[in-house]
Amino acid sequence: MEDFLAIDALCKRFGHHRALDGVSLQIREGEVFSLLGPSGCGKTTLLRLIAGFDAPDSGRILLQGKDVTSLPPEKRPVNTVFQNYALFPHLTIRENIAFGPKMAGKSRLQIASAVERMLSLVKLEEHAEKRPTQISGGQKQRVALARALVNQPRVLLLDEPLAALDLKLRQHLLVELAALHREVGTTFVYVTHDQAEAMSLSHRIAVMNAGRVEQIDAPEILYRAPRTPFVASFIGDTNLLDGLVTGASASGSVVTVSGLEDWEVTVSTSIPVGKNVTLSLRPEDLMVSSLDSGPSGLSAVVDEVIYFGAFTRYWVTCAGQRLLVQTHSNAALARGAAVKLVIDPTRLHLLDTAST
Amino acid sequence: MMNQPFKRRVTEALLSAPSLLWLLVFFAVPIGLVSVLAFRPADLHGGVGSGWTLDAVKAAADPAYLPIWWRTLWISAVSTLLCLLVALPMSYHLARMSRRWQGIMVLLVVLPFLTNFLIRVFAWRTLLHPDGMLCRALISMGVMTEEQQLLYNAGAVVVVMFYVQLPFGILPLYAAAEKFDFSLLDAARDLGAGELRAFWEVFVPGVRGGLAAASLMVFIGAIGQYVIPQMVGGVDSEMIGNKIAQRVFSDRNLPEASALSSLLLLGVLLLLMVNALRRHYASKEVPIA
């Protein structure tokens, strides 16, 4: 269903800082929707507005067509998993999970069965009588999830739920979170600054920067077709190249990439001649090889080699332009080696320069 | 040769000696003297005789004192309750203020201490006096009649006690509230608790250590008061402190005063021990995972 949760032109200032500068987006029922961006981009502010902890200066929040903008948090069918979990330290795990149904005025029997169901969902039955200080970080995270899901919210808000955990546990819980979502089917709004987390979990991602939404798309589209330089460099690594439109062709425009003077590419959009543009080129779409083999290419020099096991990364300089290259080949190219740089022009992606 | 731990212990002992000596001379010795006096006979000239007797202890255990003990307890309990009822929301709001305002507000809370205690109680006497502006205003508004009094009753004692003891309730609660994680209140609201419910279910248990400290400080301070009932109370609002003062200054019966004081001291010690046990078990509850 479209427009399950609609964010309509939200603005929020803190003093002179514009935390949210007219954000609009639509979240569909049952999807995992991520708000992704660097710290201070407004993603947590947006989450707090959806939860009802803060009120926007202007704009509306509609849940299933109903305006909830001025409802207090306890009146919204929305629950939150907090970054620091915010488990009640004076209550046991069981009592923490029971807090929601207790506040909702459920009967003792209903509370007990709901808590039991959540405990088994997050596999914490044997820790039910412990206190939050007695369990590990990963377990706390699962308690926070159970506590937020027990009231069967329409939307589950997750505020960087994995940020406090170490890498291995984070990867493990990410898989668990995806499985949990399949099981409960609740709409997830997931706030994170970690693009890998967002990419692996989400159906759609809103990339935010400086209080605005830069682009909303599925992870693959964000990666393959970023609209702005910010999105291109925030989602994965990329080479940003400056270009100048030098001519028109039947199918679009001819762009000369600066730095690589004699290199002209054709793009499918038609842009007025003389306009400056930015192009994005992913490191894995570049190839380096030794001078004596393979297809022809531009000549470059290897500045740095970083070996990752599954792949190797090279920093190369080509006609004064520094480029990042990622290859799976094991052909060891040494630092300082003169190499051939092969670029597939179809992989060059033109960024929307109007927004920069 | 002295080994290191021993040497360190000697240094520690030397460094803490002055304060230990101070405590001993001005605290332990007087308390010891008072409890010894309780077992001495009183002589006719207001002094203390020689030999040992249980007369003073028996006199202090006289059931005639029971109503006064009872009044002492309820006046202290009611003023403690009032102090907590005000100090709890105050500490909550204090802790949520900006650093700057917290400093200013805490200064305002302790400001009355800069004025002499007796003068502050005297100010209340003036305020509550039948010719004082409060009484005149209430009478002219028809809220009370000329025959009624604000001064010289147990109510006046409770009100002034509340005023005097309030900072002792606010400060420990503020110290606890300042360490409270306010995101827990967001979590409670998020899970369906209204503002007041979140306050009672999450904030109050969160500052229960400060709550215990505040109750003790206010209650213990109140239970030994004799100046306030003396100045704003009437004949029907005497507390045990007044009786002790009477035994010392009017009756010149030091042993009986000492026996009453020792009883009071024992009661306070009992309260402190209960609190120490509570803290002991509270700290045992949270082993590190």
XYZ file of C-alpha atoms in Angstrom:
645
model
C 0.000 0.000 0.000
C 1.317 3.410 -0.964
C 1.400 6.238 1.585
C 1.144 4.077 4.663
C 3.272 6.563 6.546
C 3.546 9.944 4.866
C 6.008 12.605 5.911
C 4.880 15.918 4.502
C 7.253 18.908 4.302
C 8.620 18.579 7.832
C 10.809 21.395 9.139
C 12.572 21.509 12.474
C 15.096 24.002 13.779
C 17.237 23.859 16.880
C 18.321 27.439 17.440
C 19.890 28.502 14.164
C 20.516 24.946 13.031
C 18.055 23.588 10.483
C 17.860 19.948 11.511
C 15.117 19.233 8.989
C 14.614 21.475 6.005
C 11.396 20.444 4.298
C 11.539 16.668 4.276
C 8.808 14.745 2.466
C 8.703 11.014 1.911
C 6.256 8.125 1.698
C 6.819 4.825 3.454
C 4.957 1.708 2.303
C 3.315 -0.812 4.554
C 5.541 -3.711 5.545
C 8.766 -2.409 4.061
C 12.123 -1.797 5.707
C 12.784 1.854 5.041
C 16.145 3.298 6.028
C 17.114 6.853 6.789
C 20.787 6.982 5.911
C 23.204 9.834 6.310
C 26.177 11.199 8.208
C 25.731 12.412 11.784
C 23.869 15.693 11.913
C 21.977 15.053 8.672
C 18.628 15.096 10.487
C 17.815 11.385 10.386
C 17.480 11.011 14.170
C 15.478 14.246 14.371
C 13.070 12.826 11.783
C 12.783 9.594 13.772
C 12.038 11.520 16.981
C 9.331 13.474 15.161
C 7.723 10.253 13.912
C 7.874 8.809 17.448
C 6.385 12.009 18.853
C 9.208 13.027 21.204
C 9.594 16.375 19.464
C 7.131 18.514 17.562
C 7.963 19.848 14.073
C 8.005 23.591 13.376
C 5.915 22.932 10.291
C 4.738 20.023 8.167
C 2.625 16.970 8.869
C 2.982 13.283 9.639
C 0.181 11.042 8.359
C -0.197 7.441 9.432
C -2.714 5.526 7.315
C -4.171 8.848 6.244
C -4.625 10.082 9.806
C -2.768 13.187 10.956
C -0.698 12.184 14.001
C 1.563 15.263 14.053
C 0.245 16.586 17.343
C -0.349 13.261 19.116
C 1.870 12.576 22.158
C 4.163 9.514 21.860
C 1.966 7.337 24.096
C -0.980 7.823 21.730
C 0.857 6.764 18.550
C 0.771 3.156 17.313
C 4.526 3.463 16.830
C 7.289 1.993 18.991
C 11.000 2.644 19.129
C 14.209 0.667 19.598
C 16.599 3.183 21.108
C 20.267 3.501 20.283
C 21.331 2.858 23.888
C 18.335 0.475 24.249
C 16.962 2.553 27.193
C 15.960 -0.606 29.081
C 14.504 0.105 32.519
C 17.308 -0.825 34.934
C 14.977 -1.399 37.910
C 12.910 -3.999 36.058
C 13.710 -7.553 34.959
C 13.771 -8.527 31.281
C 10.256 -9.931 31.639
C 8.998 -6.744 33.333
C 10.687 -4.613 30.686
C 8.818 -6.427 27.930
C 5.587 -6.348 29.971
C 5.774 -2.545 30.341
C 3.972 -1.801 27.076
C 0.965 -4.135 27.524
C 0.750 -3.060 31.180
C 0.464 0.599 30.139
C -2.135 -0.421 27.547
C -4.222 -1.792 30.423
C -4.140 -5.425 29.259
C -5.210 -8.141 31.688
C -2.579 -10.062 33.645
C -3.220 -13.153 31.516
C -2.892 -11.264 28.231
C 0.334 -9.624 29.421
C 1.835 -12.947 30.465
C 1.091 -14.649 27.158
C 2.271 -11.665 25.076
C 5.542 -11.506 27.040
C 6.058 -15.264 26.658
C 5.528 -14.971 22.903
C 8.091 -12.154 22.614
C 10.604 -13.944 24.835
C 10.505 -16.961 22.556
C 10.590 -14.780 19.419
C 13.909 -13.241 20.509
C 15.083 -16.464 22.231
C 15.585 -14.997 25.688
C 13.388 -17.324 27.748
C 16.154 -18.364 30.113
C 17.141 -14.743 30.826
C 13.616 -13.532 31.648
C 14.272 -12.945 35.346
C 17.614 -11.165 34.902
C 18.098 -7.430 34.990
C 19.436 -5.412 32.053
C 22.839 -5.005 33.750
C 23.239 -8.775 33.860
C 23.001 -9.479 30.119
C 25.268 -8.794 27.133
C 24.937 -6.024 24.558
C 23.452 -8.313 21.920
C 20.899 -9.639 24.395
C 19.970 -6.099 25.449
C 19.364 -5.282 21.820
C 16.995 -8.235 21.528
C 15.151 -7.208 24.699
C 14.746 -3.722 23.240
C 13.269 -5.279 20.076
C 10.907 -7.519 22.035
C 9.797 -4.626 24.236
C 9.080 -2.441 21.208
C 7.258 -5.168 19.249
C 5.066 -6.553 22.038
C 2.345 -3.934 21.517
C 2.239 -4.820 17.794
C 2.974 -1.293 16.552
C 2.048 -0.198 13.024
C 5.583 1.114 12.601
C 8.763 0.064 14.392
C 11.383 2.793 14.600
C 14.985 1.674 15.015
C 17.546 4.312 15.987
C 20.994 2.960 15.079
C 20.162 -0.259 16.931
C 23.471 -1.929 16.143
C 25.830 1.033 16.578
C 26.933 0.040 20.075
C 27.934 -3.496 19.119
C 31.155 -4.890 17.670
C 31.455 -5.819 13.990
C 30.944 -9.598 14.197
C 27.883 -9.287 16.426
C 26.557 -6.514 14.218
C 26.696 -8.712 11.118
C 25.038 -11.562 12.997
C 22.231 -9.381 14.347
C 21.665 -7.864 10.932
C 20.746 -11.322 9.636
C 18.524 -11.871 12.689
C 16.845 -8.510 12.171
C 16.032 -9.391 8.555
C 14.573 -12.741 9.682
C 12.574 -10.986 12.412
C 11.136 -8.578 9.879
C 10.042 -11.457 7.648
C 8.371 -13.044 10.660
C 6.485 -10.065 12.071
C 5.972 -8.130 8.838
C 5.867 -4.791 10.662
C 6.915 -1.650 8.811
C 10.472 -0.828 9.910
C 11.963 2.653 9.790
C 15.650 2.164 10.330
C 18.041 5.027 11.095
C 21.723 4.444 10.455
C 24.911 6.135 9.326
C 26.303 2.796 8.165
C 25.621 2.360 4.442
C 26.408 -1.369 4.521
C 23.742 -1.912 7.211
C 21.190 0.082 5.272
C 22.029 -1.594 1.948
C 21.773 -5.132 3.299
C 18.537 -4.687 5.244
C 16.382 -2.163 3.424
C 13.848 -2.315 0.664
C 14.297 1.405 0.134
C 16.679 3.993 1.498
C 16.373 7.748 1.896
C 19.836 9.268 1.786
C 19.835 12.432 3.871
C 22.276 15.299 4.008
C 22.082 18.597 5.899
C 18.404 18.277 6.770
C 17.275 17.319 3.264
C 16.557 14.105 1.412
C 19.046 13.664 -1.440
C 17.555 10.555 -2.992
C 15.047 7.824 -2.177
C 15.502 4.536 -3.985
C 16.118 0.829 -3.665
C 19.705 -0.053 -2.625
C 20.714 -1.288 -6.125
C 19.487 1.879 -7.789
C 21.207 4.091 -5.211
C 24.423 2.285 -5.950
C 24.156 2.086 -9.727
C 22.416 5.359 -10.404
C 23.150 7.884 -7.671
C 21.643 11.226 -8.514
C 23.977 13.537 -6.646
C 27.739 13.554 -5.913
C 26.861 13.248 -2.223
C 24.900 10.035 -2.743
C 27.533 8.663 -5.110
C 30.308 9.095 -2.577
C 28.256 8.202 0.519
C 26.974 4.902 -0.883
C 30.124 2.893 -1.478
C 33.330 4.390 -2.855
C 33.466 6.197 -6.106
C 35.635 8.338 -8.350
C 34.072 11.702 -9.041
C 35.237 13.179 -12.335
C 34.664 16.723 -13.572
C 33.587 17.055 -17.146
C 32.643 19.688 -19.674
C 29.924 19.258 -22.280
C 31.727 19.864 -25.568
C 29.231 18.755 -28.150
C 25.933 17.177 -28.995
C 25.361 13.787 -30.482
C 22.338 12.037 -31.896
C 21.591 10.235 -28.657
C 22.702 12.853 -26.125
C 25.778 14.924 -25.393
C 29.529 14.553 -25.664
C 31.405 15.158 -22.433
C 35.141 15.739 -22.185
C 36.493 14.561 -18.885
C 38.914 17.115 -17.471
C 42.263 15.761 -16.444
C 41.836 13.103 -19.094
C 41.756 15.720 -21.868
C 41.506 13.560 -24.907
C 38.920 11.298 -23.366
C 35.430 11.949 -24.645
C 32.350 10.054 -23.646
C 28.812 10.178 -24.838
C 25.998 10.387 -22.323
C 22.336 9.786 -23.047
C 21.011 13.021 -21.553
C 21.170 16.102 -23.679
C 22.841 18.987 -21.876
C 23.687 22.427 -23.289
C 27.246 22.705 -24.600
C 29.667 24.435 -22.260
C 28.053 23.219 -19.053
C 30.150 21.678 -16.300
C 29.064 18.234 -15.131
C 30.164 15.634 -12.591
C 30.536 11.969 -13.451
C 30.741 9.038 -11.082
C 32.801 5.956 -11.795
C 32.828 3.032 -9.359
C 36.245 1.544 -8.547
C 35.158 -1.926 -9.682
C 34.239 -0.544 -13.132
C 37.866 0.366 -13.733
C 40.560 -2.109 -14.670
C 44.298 -1.934 -14.540
C 46.668 -4.261 -16.308
C 50.341 -4.402 -17.094
C 51.385 -2.512 -20.237
C 52.096 -5.601 -22.319
C 48.762 -7.363 -22.042
C 45.033 -6.954 -22.549
C 43.057 -4.302 -24.437
C 44.295 -0.804 -25.021
C 43.797 1.848 -22.378
C 45.056 5.058 -20.800
C 48.515 5.015 -19.304
C 48.679 5.397 -15.519
C 51.039 4.950 -12.595
C 50.247 2.917 -9.454
C 50.567 5.061 -6.298
C 49.322 2.671 -3.673
C 48.313 -0.973 -3.437
C 46.036 -2.301 -0.709
C 45.409 -6.018 -0.641
C 42.084 -7.135 0.922
C 42.117 -10.842 0.160
C 38.973 -11.112 -1.925
C 40.017 -8.096 -3.977
C 42.804 -5.589 -4.372
C 42.549 -1.803 -4.424
C 44.877 0.472 -6.317
C 45.271 4.198 -6.183
C 46.490 5.218 -9.617
C 47.323 8.551 -11.220
C 46.168 8.992 -14.781
C 46.883 12.308 -16.515
C 47.047 14.103 -13.181
C 43.793 12.586 -11.909
C 43.909 10.275 -8.901
C 41.573 7.294 -9.254
C 40.576 4.365 -7.070
C 40.498 0.990 -8.790
C 39.213 -2.277 -7.364
C 39.945 -5.590 -9.070
C 39.543 -9.264 -8.350
C 42.580 -10.167 -10.391
C 45.575 -11.472 -8.581
C 48.005 -9.939 -11.045
C 50.208 -8.223 -8.507
C 51.068 -4.732 -9.706
C 53.753 -3.076 -7.648
C 53.754 0.476 -6.370
C 55.278 2.792 -8.933
C 54.537 0.491 -11.863
C 53.430 1.999 -15.142
C 50.103 0.409 -16.045
C 47.273 0.548 -18.488
C 43.943 1.860 -17.217
C 40.888 0.504 -18.975
C 37.619 2.368 -18.506
C 34.290 1.058 -19.702
C 32.539 4.272 -20.840
C 29.086 2.718 -20.421
C 29.750 2.525 -16.710
C 30.260 6.259 -16.380
C 27.281 7.714 -14.559
C 26.265 11.321 -15.004
C 25.245 13.009 -11.753
C 22.472 15.522 -11.425
C 24.480 18.722 -11.158
C 21.499 20.955 -10.650
C 21.380 20.091 -6.983
C 25.012 20.920 -6.212
C 62.860 -3.009 56.432
C 59.242 -1.966 56.001
C 57.397 -3.392 53.029
C 55.398 -1.155 50.708
C 51.797 -2.027 51.731
C 52.635 -1.532 55.393
C 54.285 1.788 54.685
C 51.236 2.894 52.718
C 48.927 1.932 55.547
C 50.994 3.970 57.995
C 50.797 6.960 55.669
C 47.043 6.514 55.360
C 46.650 6.344 59.142
C 48.745 9.485 59.611
C 46.796 11.381 56.983
C 43.391 10.451 58.371
C 44.432 10.935 62.001
C 43.394 14.624 62.252
C 39.853 14.025 61.012
C 39.475 10.853 63.067
C 40.671 12.751 66.135
C 38.207 15.543 65.392
C 35.343 13.042 65.099
C 36.448 11.347 68.311
C 36.706 14.509 70.414
C 33.657 16.356 69.141
C 31.364 13.481 68.262
C 32.099 10.125 69.848
C 33.131 11.445 73.264
C 30.058 13.682 73.775
C 27.738 10.872 72.689
C 29.533 8.538 75.091
C 29.219 11.105 77.894
C 25.505 11.528 77.231
C 24.851 7.801 77.356
C 26.906 7.453 80.544
C 25.007 10.340 82.165
C 21.736 8.473 81.604
C 22.844 5.962 84.244
C 23.853 8.535 86.859
C 21.611 9.919 89.621
C 20.539 13.572 89.524
C 21.489 15.690 92.504
C 19.366 18.442 94.048
C 21.489 21.308 92.748
C 21.017 20.427 89.102
C 24.261 18.562 88.863
C 25.090 14.905 88.527
C 25.631 12.673 91.533
C 28.011 9.763 91.846
C 27.168 6.063 91.627
C 24.977 4.244 89.117
C 21.204 4.052 88.888
C 18.418 3.209 86.417
C 16.202 6.034 87.744
C 16.721 8.300 84.736
C 16.122 5.506 82.243
C 12.940 4.494 84.086
C 11.770 8.111 84.114
C 12.433 8.420 80.377
C 10.410 5.264 79.742
C 7.389 6.816 81.519
C 4.236 6.227 79.405
C 3.427 9.912 79.909
C 6.025 10.570 77.190
C 4.247 8.330 74.686
C 1.885 10.988 73.250
C 4.871 13.290 72.786
C 6.886 10.589 71.019
C 3.896 9.899 68.832
C 3.483 13.603 67.986
C 7.218 13.884 67.266
C 6.923 10.990 64.840
C 3.876 12.199 62.970
C 5.009 15.820 62.695
C 8.363 14.601 61.344
C 6.699 12.094 59.030
C 4.216 14.598 57.626
C 6.868 17.244 57.034
C 9.125 14.623 55.421
C 6.299 13.565 53.133
C 5.601 17.192 52.178
C 9.292 17.785 51.497
C 9.508 14.720 49.242
C 6.323 15.643 47.383
C 7.851 19.004 46.493
C 11.474 17.864 46.145
C 10.694 15.040 43.685
C 9.195 17.146 40.883
C 11.671 19.935 41.676
C 14.695 17.673 41.285
C 13.170 16.314 38.069
C 12.837 19.791 36.576
C 16.208 20.922 37.945
C 17.979 18.024 36.253
C 16.326 18.813 32.901
C 17.409 22.475 32.950
C 20.496 23.758 31.179
C 23.750 23.597 33.186
C 23.647 27.347 33.705
C 20.136 27.358 35.143
C 20.872 24.303 37.276
C 23.674 26.263 38.951
C 21.451 29.281 39.556
C 18.572 27.195 40.917
C 20.767 25.143 43.258
C 22.207 28.408 44.554
C 18.653 29.622 45.246
C 17.880 26.369 47.074
C 20.832 26.781 49.452
C 20.463 30.571 49.748
C 18.349 30.402 52.979
C 21.349 28.819 54.729
C 23.091 32.177 54.506
C 20.541 33.556 56.979
C 20.621 32.461 60.596
C 18.207 29.632 61.336
C 16.613 31.429 64.306
C 16.017 34.541 62.242
C 14.290 32.495 59.540
C 11.998 30.848 62.100
C 11.359 34.245 63.626
C 10.358 35.558 60.213
C 7.731 32.821 60.046
C 6.485 33.873 63.470
C 5.995 37.385 62.161
C 4.341 36.103 59.014
C 1.891 33.818 60.838
C 1.266 36.203 63.742
C -2.400 37.156 64.378
C -1.457 40.732 63.480
C 0.737 39.601 60.600
C -0.155 40.376 57.019
C -1.086 36.780 56.154
C -3.666 36.560 58.938
C -5.045 40.017 58.200
C -5.358 39.179 54.508
C -7.090 35.852 55.180
C -9.480 37.455 57.683
C -10.366 40.287 55.321
C -11.019 37.731 52.584
C -13.269 35.853 54.983
C -11.220 32.650 54.760
C -10.630 32.665 58.522
C -12.164 34.418 61.527
C -10.605 36.618 64.240
C -10.812 33.699 66.685
C -8.761 31.375 64.540
C -4.956 31.258 64.697
C -2.244 30.365 62.254
C 0.438 30.371 64.949
C 0.902 28.168 68.029
C -0.385 24.872 66.684
C 0.949 21.665 65.141
C 0.077 22.895 61.651
C 2.431 25.852 62.053
C 5.173 23.470 63.232
C 4.698 21.267 60.155
C 4.740 24.234 57.768
C 7.901 25.770 59.218
C 9.566 22.369 59.517
C 8.774 21.756 55.851
C 10.299 25.116 54.939
C 13.456 24.566 56.990
C 14.045 20.974 55.858
C 13.157 21.337 52.174
C 16.746 21.952 50.946
C 17.804 18.698 52.642
C 15.175 16.945 50.544
C 16.019 18.682 47.277
C 19.801 18.323 47.310
C 20.119 14.497 47.553
C 17.248 14.042 45.103
C 18.807 16.501 42.671
C 22.109 14.626 42.913
C 20.295 11.398 42.003
C 18.163 13.009 39.268
C 21.230 14.527 37.655
C 22.575 11.020 37.052
C 19.216 9.710 35.820
C 19.077 8.692 32.153
C 16.205 10.771 30.814
C 15.983 8.734 27.607
C 14.261 6.139 29.825
C 11.335 8.549 30.062
C 11.163 8.719 26.258
C 11.077 4.921 26.255
C 8.257 4.883 28.810
C 6.232 7.442 26.830
C 6.915 5.486 23.648
C 5.529 2.344 25.290
C 2.275 4.049 26.156
C 2.850 5.676 29.550
C 1.461 9.176 30.014
C 3.732 11.880 31.418
C 2.674 11.332 35.037
C 2.756 7.542 34.742
C 6.276 7.633 33.259
C 7.342 9.856 36.166
C 6.041 7.399 38.786
C 6.923 4.147 37.049
C 10.367 5.066 35.757
C 11.742 8.302 37.240
C 10.845 7.641 40.882
C 12.330 4.089 40.942
C 15.316 5.507 39.069
C 16.132 7.937 41.881
C 15.156 5.658 44.775
C 18.646 5.925 46.289
C 18.306 9.708 46.423
C 14.770 9.303 47.729
C 16.011 7.220 50.674
C 18.800 9.698 51.411
C 16.395 12.653 51.226
C 13.843 10.964 53.510
C 16.513 10.206 56.084
C 18.043 13.665 56.041
C 14.691 15.418 56.335
C 13.210 13.016 58.889
C 16.260 12.846 61.151
C 16.623 16.609 61.028
C 12.955 17.005 61.946
C 12.758 14.442 64.704
C 15.286 16.252 66.924
C 13.884 19.766 66.418
C 12.954 21.833 69.465
C 13.389 25.427 68.337
C 10.545 25.300 65.782
C 7.852 23.840 68.128
C 9.117 26.217 70.807
C 8.706 29.308 68.641
C 5.704 28.592 66.421
C 4.052 25.678 68.241
C 1.624 25.725 71.141
C 1.283 23.621 74.295
C -0.323 20.863 72.222
C 2.499 20.690 69.698
C 5.510 19.978 71.878
C 8.007 17.513 70.493
C 10.477 15.261 72.282
C 13.227 17.845 71.707
C 11.253 20.331 73.813
C 11.019 17.814 76.639
C 14.767 17.214 76.524
C 15.381 20.980 76.586
C 12.973 21.360 79.527
C 14.764 18.629 81.475
C 18.080 20.412 80.887
C 17.160 24.073 81.285
C 14.112 24.114 83.631
C 14.310 20.929 85.678
C 18.103 20.751 85.671
C 17.753 16.977 85.430
C 20.679 16.078 83.181
C 20.396 12.266 83.602
C 16.772 12.167 82.457
C 17.570 14.480 79.516
C 20.447 12.180 78.636
C 18.229 9.108 78.793
C 15.662 10.727 76.470
C 18.424 11.831 74.076
C 19.883 8.331 74.025
C 16.478 6.872 73.150
C 16.160 9.336 70.276
C 19.692 8.500 69.153
C 18.920 4.773 69.209
C 15.873 5.342 67.013
C 17.915 7.318 64.485
C 20.656 4.670 64.502
C 18.044 2.033 63.763
C 16.830 4.028 60.742
C 20.399 4.450 59.470
C 21.049 0.740 59.861
C 17.930 -0.159 57.898
C 19.096 2.165 55.121
C 22.605 0.681 55.184
C 21.108 -2.811 54.803
C 18.921 -1.628 51.936
C 21.958 -0.169 50.167
C 23.925 -3.310 50.791
C 21.287 -5.476 49.124
C 20.685 -2.975 46.320
C 24.387 -3.059 45.427
C 24.415 -6.862 45.524
C 21.642 -6.969 42.964
C 23.729 -5.803 40.038
C 26.701 -8.018 39.259
C 28.469 -7.218 35.992
C 27.430 -9.453 33.106
